[in-house]
mmCIF file of C-alpha atoms in Angstrom:
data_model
loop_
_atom_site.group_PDB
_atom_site.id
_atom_site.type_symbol
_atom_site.label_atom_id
_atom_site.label_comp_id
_atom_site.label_asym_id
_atom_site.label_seq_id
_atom_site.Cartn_x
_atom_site.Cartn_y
_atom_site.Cartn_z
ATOM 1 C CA UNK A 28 216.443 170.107 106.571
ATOM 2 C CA UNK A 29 213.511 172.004 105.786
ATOM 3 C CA UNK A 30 213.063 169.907 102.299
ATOM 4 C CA UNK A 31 213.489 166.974 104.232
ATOM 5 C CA UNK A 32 210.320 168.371 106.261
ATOM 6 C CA UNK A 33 208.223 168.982 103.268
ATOM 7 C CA UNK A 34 208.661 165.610 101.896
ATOM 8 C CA UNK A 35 207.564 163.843 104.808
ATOM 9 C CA UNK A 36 204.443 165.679 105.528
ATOM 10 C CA UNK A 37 203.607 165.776 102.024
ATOM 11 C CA UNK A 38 203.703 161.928 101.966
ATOM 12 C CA UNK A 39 202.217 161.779 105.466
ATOM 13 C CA UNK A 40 199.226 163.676 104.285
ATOM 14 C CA UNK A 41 198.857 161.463 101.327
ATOM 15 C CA UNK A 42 198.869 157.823 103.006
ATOM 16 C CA UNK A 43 195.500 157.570 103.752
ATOM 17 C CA UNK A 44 194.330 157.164 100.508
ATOM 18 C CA UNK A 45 196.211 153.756 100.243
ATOM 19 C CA UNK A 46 193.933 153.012 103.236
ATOM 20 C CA UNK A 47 190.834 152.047 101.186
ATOM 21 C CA UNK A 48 187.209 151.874 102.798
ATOM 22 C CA UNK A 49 184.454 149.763 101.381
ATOM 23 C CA UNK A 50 182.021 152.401 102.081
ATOM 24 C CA UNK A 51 183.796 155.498 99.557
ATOM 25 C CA UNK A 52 183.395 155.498 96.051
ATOM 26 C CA UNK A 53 185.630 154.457 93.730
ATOM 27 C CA UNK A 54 186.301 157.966 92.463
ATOM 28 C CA UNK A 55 187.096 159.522 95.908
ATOM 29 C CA UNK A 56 190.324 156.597 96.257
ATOM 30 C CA UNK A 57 190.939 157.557 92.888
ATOM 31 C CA UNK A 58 191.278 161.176 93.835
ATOM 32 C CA UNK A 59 193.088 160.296 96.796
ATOM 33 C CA UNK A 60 195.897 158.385 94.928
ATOM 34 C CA UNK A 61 196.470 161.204 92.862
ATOM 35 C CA UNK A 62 197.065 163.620 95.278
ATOM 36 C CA UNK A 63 199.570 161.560 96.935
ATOM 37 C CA UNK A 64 200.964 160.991 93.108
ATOM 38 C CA UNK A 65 201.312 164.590 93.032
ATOM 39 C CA UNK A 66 202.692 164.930 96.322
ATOM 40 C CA UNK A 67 205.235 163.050 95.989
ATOM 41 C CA UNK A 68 206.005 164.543 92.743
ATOM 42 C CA UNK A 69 206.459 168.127 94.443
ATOM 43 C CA UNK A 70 208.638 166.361 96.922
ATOM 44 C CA UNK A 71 210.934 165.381 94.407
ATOM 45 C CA UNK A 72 210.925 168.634 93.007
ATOM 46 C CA UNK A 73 211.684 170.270 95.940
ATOM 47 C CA UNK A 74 214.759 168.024 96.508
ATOM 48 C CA UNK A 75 215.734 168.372 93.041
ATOM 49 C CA UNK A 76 219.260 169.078 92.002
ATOM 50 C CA UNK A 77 218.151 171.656 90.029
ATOM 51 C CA UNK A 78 217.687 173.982 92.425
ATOM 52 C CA UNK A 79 221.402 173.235 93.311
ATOM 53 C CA UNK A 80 222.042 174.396 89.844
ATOM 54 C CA UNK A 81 219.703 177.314 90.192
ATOM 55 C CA UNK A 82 222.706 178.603 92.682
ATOM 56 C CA UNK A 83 223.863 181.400 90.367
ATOM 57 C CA UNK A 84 227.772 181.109 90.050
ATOM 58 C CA UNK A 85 230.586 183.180 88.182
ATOM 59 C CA UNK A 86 229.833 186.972 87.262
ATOM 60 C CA UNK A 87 226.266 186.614 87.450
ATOM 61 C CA UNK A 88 226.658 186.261 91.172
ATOM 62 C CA UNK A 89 226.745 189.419 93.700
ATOM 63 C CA UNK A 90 229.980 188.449 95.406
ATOM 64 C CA UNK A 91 231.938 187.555 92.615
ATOM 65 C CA UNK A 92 234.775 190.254 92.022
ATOM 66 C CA UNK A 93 237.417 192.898 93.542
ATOM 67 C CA UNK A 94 236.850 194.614 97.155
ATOM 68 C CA UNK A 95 238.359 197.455 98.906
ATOM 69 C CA UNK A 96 239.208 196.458 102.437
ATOM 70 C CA UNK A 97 239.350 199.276 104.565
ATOM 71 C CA UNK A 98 241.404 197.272 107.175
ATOM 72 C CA UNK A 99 243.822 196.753 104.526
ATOM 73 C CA UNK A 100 243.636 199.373 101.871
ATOM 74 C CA UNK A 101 245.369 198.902 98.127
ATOM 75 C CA UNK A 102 245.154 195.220 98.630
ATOM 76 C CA UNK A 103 244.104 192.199 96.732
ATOM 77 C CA UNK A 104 240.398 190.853 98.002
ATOM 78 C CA UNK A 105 239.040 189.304 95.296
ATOM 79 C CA UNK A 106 236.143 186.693 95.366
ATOM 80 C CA UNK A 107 235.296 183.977 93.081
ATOM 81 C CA UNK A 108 231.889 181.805 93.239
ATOM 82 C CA UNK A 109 232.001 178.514 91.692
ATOM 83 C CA UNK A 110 229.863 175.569 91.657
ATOM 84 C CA UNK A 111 230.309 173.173 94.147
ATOM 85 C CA UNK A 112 231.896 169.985 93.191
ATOM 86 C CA UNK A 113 229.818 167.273 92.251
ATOM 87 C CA UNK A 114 229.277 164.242 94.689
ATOM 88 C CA UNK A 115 230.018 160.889 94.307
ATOM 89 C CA UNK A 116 226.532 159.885 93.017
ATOM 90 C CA UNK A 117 226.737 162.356 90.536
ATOM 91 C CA UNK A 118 224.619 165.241 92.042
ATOM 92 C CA UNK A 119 225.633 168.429 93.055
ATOM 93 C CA UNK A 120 225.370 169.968 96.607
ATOM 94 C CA UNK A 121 222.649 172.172 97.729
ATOM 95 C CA UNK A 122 225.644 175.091 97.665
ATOM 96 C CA UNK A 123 228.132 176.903 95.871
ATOM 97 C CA UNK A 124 232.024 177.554 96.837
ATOM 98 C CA UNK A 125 233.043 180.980 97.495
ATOM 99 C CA UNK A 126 236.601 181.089 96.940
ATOM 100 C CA UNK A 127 238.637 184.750 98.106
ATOM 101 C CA UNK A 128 241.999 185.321 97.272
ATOM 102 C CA UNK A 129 244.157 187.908 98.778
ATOM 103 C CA UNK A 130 247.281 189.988 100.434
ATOM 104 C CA UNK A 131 247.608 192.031 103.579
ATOM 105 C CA UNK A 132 250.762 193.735 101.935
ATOM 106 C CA UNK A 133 254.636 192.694 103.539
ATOM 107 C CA UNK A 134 255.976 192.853 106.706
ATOM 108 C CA UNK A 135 252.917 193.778 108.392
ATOM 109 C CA UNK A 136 252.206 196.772 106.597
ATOM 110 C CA UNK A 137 248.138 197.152 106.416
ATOM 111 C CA UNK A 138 248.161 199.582 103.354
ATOM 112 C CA UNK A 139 249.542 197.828 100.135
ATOM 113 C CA UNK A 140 251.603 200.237 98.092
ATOM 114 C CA UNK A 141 253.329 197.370 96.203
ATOM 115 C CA UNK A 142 252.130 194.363 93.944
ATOM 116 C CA UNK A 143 252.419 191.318 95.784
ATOM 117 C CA UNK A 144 254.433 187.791 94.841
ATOM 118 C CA UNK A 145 252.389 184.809 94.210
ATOM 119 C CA UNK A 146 253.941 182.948 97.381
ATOM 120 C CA UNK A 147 252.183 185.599 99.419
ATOM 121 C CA UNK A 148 248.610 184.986 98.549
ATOM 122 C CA UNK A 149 246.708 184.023 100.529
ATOM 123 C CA UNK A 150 242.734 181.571 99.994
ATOM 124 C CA UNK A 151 239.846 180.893 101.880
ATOM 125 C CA UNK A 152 237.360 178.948 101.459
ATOM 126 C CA UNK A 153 233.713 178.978 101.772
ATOM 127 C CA UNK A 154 230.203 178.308 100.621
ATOM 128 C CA UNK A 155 227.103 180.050 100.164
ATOM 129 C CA UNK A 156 223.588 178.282 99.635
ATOM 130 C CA UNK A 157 222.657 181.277 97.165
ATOM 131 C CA UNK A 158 220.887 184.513 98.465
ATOM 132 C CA UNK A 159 222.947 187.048 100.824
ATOM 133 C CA UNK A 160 225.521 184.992 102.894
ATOM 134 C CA UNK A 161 228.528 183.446 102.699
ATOM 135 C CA UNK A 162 230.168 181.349 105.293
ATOM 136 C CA UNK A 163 233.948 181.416 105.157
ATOM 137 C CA UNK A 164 236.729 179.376 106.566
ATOM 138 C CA UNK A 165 239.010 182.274 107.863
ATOM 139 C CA UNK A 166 240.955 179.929 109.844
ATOM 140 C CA UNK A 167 244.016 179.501 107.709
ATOM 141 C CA UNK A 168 244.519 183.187 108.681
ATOM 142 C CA UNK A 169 243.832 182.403 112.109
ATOM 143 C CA UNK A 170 240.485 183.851 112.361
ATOM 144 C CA UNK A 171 237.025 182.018 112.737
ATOM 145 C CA UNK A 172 236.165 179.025 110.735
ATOM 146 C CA UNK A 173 232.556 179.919 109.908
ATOM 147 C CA UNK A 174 232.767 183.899 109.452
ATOM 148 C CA UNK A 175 229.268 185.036 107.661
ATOM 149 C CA UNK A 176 229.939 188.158 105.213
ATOM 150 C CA UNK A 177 226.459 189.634 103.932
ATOM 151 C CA UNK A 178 225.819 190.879 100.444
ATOM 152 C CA UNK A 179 223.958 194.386 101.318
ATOM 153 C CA UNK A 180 223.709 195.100 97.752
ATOM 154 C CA UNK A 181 227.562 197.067 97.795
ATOM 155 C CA UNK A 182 229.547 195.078 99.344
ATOM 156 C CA UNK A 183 230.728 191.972 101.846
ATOM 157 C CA UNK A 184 229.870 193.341 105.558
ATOM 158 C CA UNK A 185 231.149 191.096 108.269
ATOM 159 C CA UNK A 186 229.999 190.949 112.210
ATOM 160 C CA UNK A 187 232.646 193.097 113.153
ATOM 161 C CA UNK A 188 231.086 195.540 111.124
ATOM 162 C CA UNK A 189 234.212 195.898 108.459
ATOM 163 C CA UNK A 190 233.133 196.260 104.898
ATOM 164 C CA UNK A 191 234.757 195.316 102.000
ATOM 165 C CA UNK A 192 233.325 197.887 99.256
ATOM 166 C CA UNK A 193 232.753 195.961 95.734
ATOM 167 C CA UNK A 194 234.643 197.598 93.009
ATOM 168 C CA UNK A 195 233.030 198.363 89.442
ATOM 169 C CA UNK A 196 236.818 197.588 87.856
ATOM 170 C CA UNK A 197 239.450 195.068 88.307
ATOM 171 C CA UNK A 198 242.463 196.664 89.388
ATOM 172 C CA UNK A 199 245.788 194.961 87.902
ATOM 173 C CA UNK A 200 248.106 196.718 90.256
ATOM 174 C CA UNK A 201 246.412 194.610 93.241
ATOM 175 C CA UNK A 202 247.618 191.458 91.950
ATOM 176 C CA UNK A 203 251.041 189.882 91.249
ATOM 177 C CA UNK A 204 252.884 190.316 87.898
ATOM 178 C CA UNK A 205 253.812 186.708 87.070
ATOM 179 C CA UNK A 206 249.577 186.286 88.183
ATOM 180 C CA UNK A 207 248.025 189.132 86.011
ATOM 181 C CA UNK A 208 245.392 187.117 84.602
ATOM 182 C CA UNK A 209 244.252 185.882 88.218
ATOM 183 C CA UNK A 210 240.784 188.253 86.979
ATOM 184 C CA UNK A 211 239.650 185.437 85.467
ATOM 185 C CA UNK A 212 239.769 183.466 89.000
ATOM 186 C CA UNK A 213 242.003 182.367 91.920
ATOM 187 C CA UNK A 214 244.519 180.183 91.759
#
């Protein structure tokens, strides 16, 4: 929205220099045109999709990798950033998918003591637009459909004030056995 802003008033500012006056020299008009020539340029800049590609994704993102979840301790939270997929014009969206993958252990039980089967995984969904949020889809778990987590430089905090605590290793007891390369990304 905001780029959308700055494009308009760029080229707003710019347009009257195509209004010529008989009166100005011919350098001022020529100055004129150029600074709506380089207006416009920085508004295609600014709604490049580079800077959907300057969305850092994989390791070299903050939220990618394992959590501790208090709620649920010894189980699998694991989060995955990945580019967005491209649209049908070819470009990519102004965001990236955050992808978490985890277990609240069987039967109920909050503390996971066990490694879990594959069939009781659970995914959600979400994006982030780069920086410190993510908005997940919790709603396949029955929670809200746009829950924000923050990145406060150790970990996921969400507006219930849980925190899930990022972990400098990947434990291999969190996930399942026929899964035990699901480090290198959810399913």
């Amino acid at each position: 929205m905001m780029n959308r802003f700055c494009t308009i008033a760029l080229l707003a500012t710019g347009t009257n220099a195509l209004v010529t006056n008989q009166g100005k020299a011919f350098t001022s008009e020529r100055r004129n045109f150029f600074g709506i020539v380089g207006g416009a340029a920085a508004a295609i800049a600014i709604n490049s999709p580079a800077n959907a590609a300057s969305i850092k994704v994989g390791p070299a993102n903050p939220f990618t990798g394992d959590y501790d979840d208090p709620n649920h301790p010894g189980c699998l939270r694991q989060v995955k950033v990945v580019g967005a997929p491209l649209k049908p014009d070819g470009s990519r969206p102004l965001y990236a998918v955050v992808e978490v993958m985890g277990y609240d252990g069987r039967n109920g039980e909050k503390t996971c003591t066990d490694r879990p089967k594959r069939e009781d995984l659970w995914k959600v969904v979400g994006k982030t637009r780069g920086g410190d949020e993510a908005f997940l889809d919790f709603s396949v778990k029955g929670g809200p459909k746009d829950l924000v987590g923050k990145w406060d430089g150790s970990g996921i905090v969400f507006p219930d004030g849980n925190k899930w605590t990022k972990l400098n290793y990947s434990p291999k007891n969190r996930r399942p056995e026929d899964m035990s390369t699901l480090s290198d990304g959810p399913l």
